Amino acid sequence: MIGVFDSGFGGLTVHRALMEALPERDFVYLGDNRNAPYGVRPPIEVLNLTCAALERLFGDGCTLVVVACNTASVVALRWIQQQWLPVRRREDGVARNVIGIAVPTIEAATEAGTGLSRVIGVFATRRTVESGVYPLEIRKRRPEITVVQQACPDLAGSIERGAPRSHLRELVERDVMEMMANAGEAPESVILACTHYPLVADLFAAALPAGVRMVNQPEAVAGALKGYLGRHPEYDASNGGRRRFLSTGFSAGAMPLVERFWGGKLPFVEV
Ligand code: DGL
């Protein structure tokens, strides 16, 4: 069974692409709604919360977990993979792995086949921007690329609260203008490096100059997961097409939020 973890329901934008790419696999989604948003939390809290979620998903029988949250991926994943996971594997005697969503997105953005950009813009939560992981990993692969980051501190929260489109448009326009002013030139590609932003991708496209390429994070992650499982069948052999949806803070009142990210109701269970 494959676990998919996010700070809340935003990761459903990624989860949908994973389920479409791998319909035969068993998936369990866990949203840590009780502790969302992660994008404003100190790194140590993001790390502890991510470890707690992984414990839960491993305890539920997952052998592979996709951290479908940019903030958790860039803040916590390296330490988890290097320090935490080896101990967990030794104790359990089971092949387990945890993968994130930043690297597959960066790989998609820096692939030569897609028409390389000289300037890449990254829109993300404050914590993701502060981690510096996107620019670092892009430059590792393509040192010639200039990366301009823009924190969008109010955007994920406003999407969650169901703010009117006019308000979301204002926020997106302000963030795009700020990035352009800092960059001095328009990016040729942008990465929407937050699970919530696909819901306002059209507003970004409208605010950015015409022709800016937008990297599709859910698609990039789904392609990467499929390739990964092909190379590493030891991490998951499920084929029942089963789905479970768990949340640490679900109540009936949260269903409109689920519908916003998924386009329909899902049978979430509170854990
Ligand atoms: N899922 C988070 C991310 O992709 C966005 C929301 C939050 O701040 O928790 O960064």
Coordinates of C-alpha atoms in Angstrom, one line a residue, residues 5-7 30 32 34-38 41-56 72 76 80 248:
F5 CA 0.8 12.5 3.1
D6 CA 0.1 16.2 3.2
S7 CA -0.4 18.9 5.9
L30 CA -3.4 11.2 5.3
D32 CA -2.7 16.4 9.0
R34 CA -5.3 19.4 12.8
N35 CA -1.8 20.9 12.4
A36 CA -2.2 22.7 9.0
P37 CA -0.8 24.9 7.7
Y38 CA 2.8 23.8 7.8
R41 CA 5.6 26.5 11.3
P42 CA 9.2 26.4 12.5
P43 CA 11.2 23.6 10.7
I44 CA 11.5 21.5 13.9
E45 CA 7.7 21.3 14.2
V46 CA 7.4 20.4 10.5
L47 CA 9.9 17.6 11.0
N48 CA 8.2 16.2 14.1
L49 CA 4.8 16.3 12.5
T50 CA 6.1 14.6 9.3
C51 CA 7.7 11.8 11.4
A52 CA 4.5 11.3 13.3
A53 CA 2.5 11.0 10.0
L54 CA 5.0 8.5 8.6
E55 CA 4.8 6.4 11.8
R56 CA 1.1 6.3 11.4
A72 CA 7.4 19.0 4.5
A76 CA 12.1 17.4 6.6
I80 CA 14.2 11.7 7.4
T248 CA -6.3 14.2 11.8

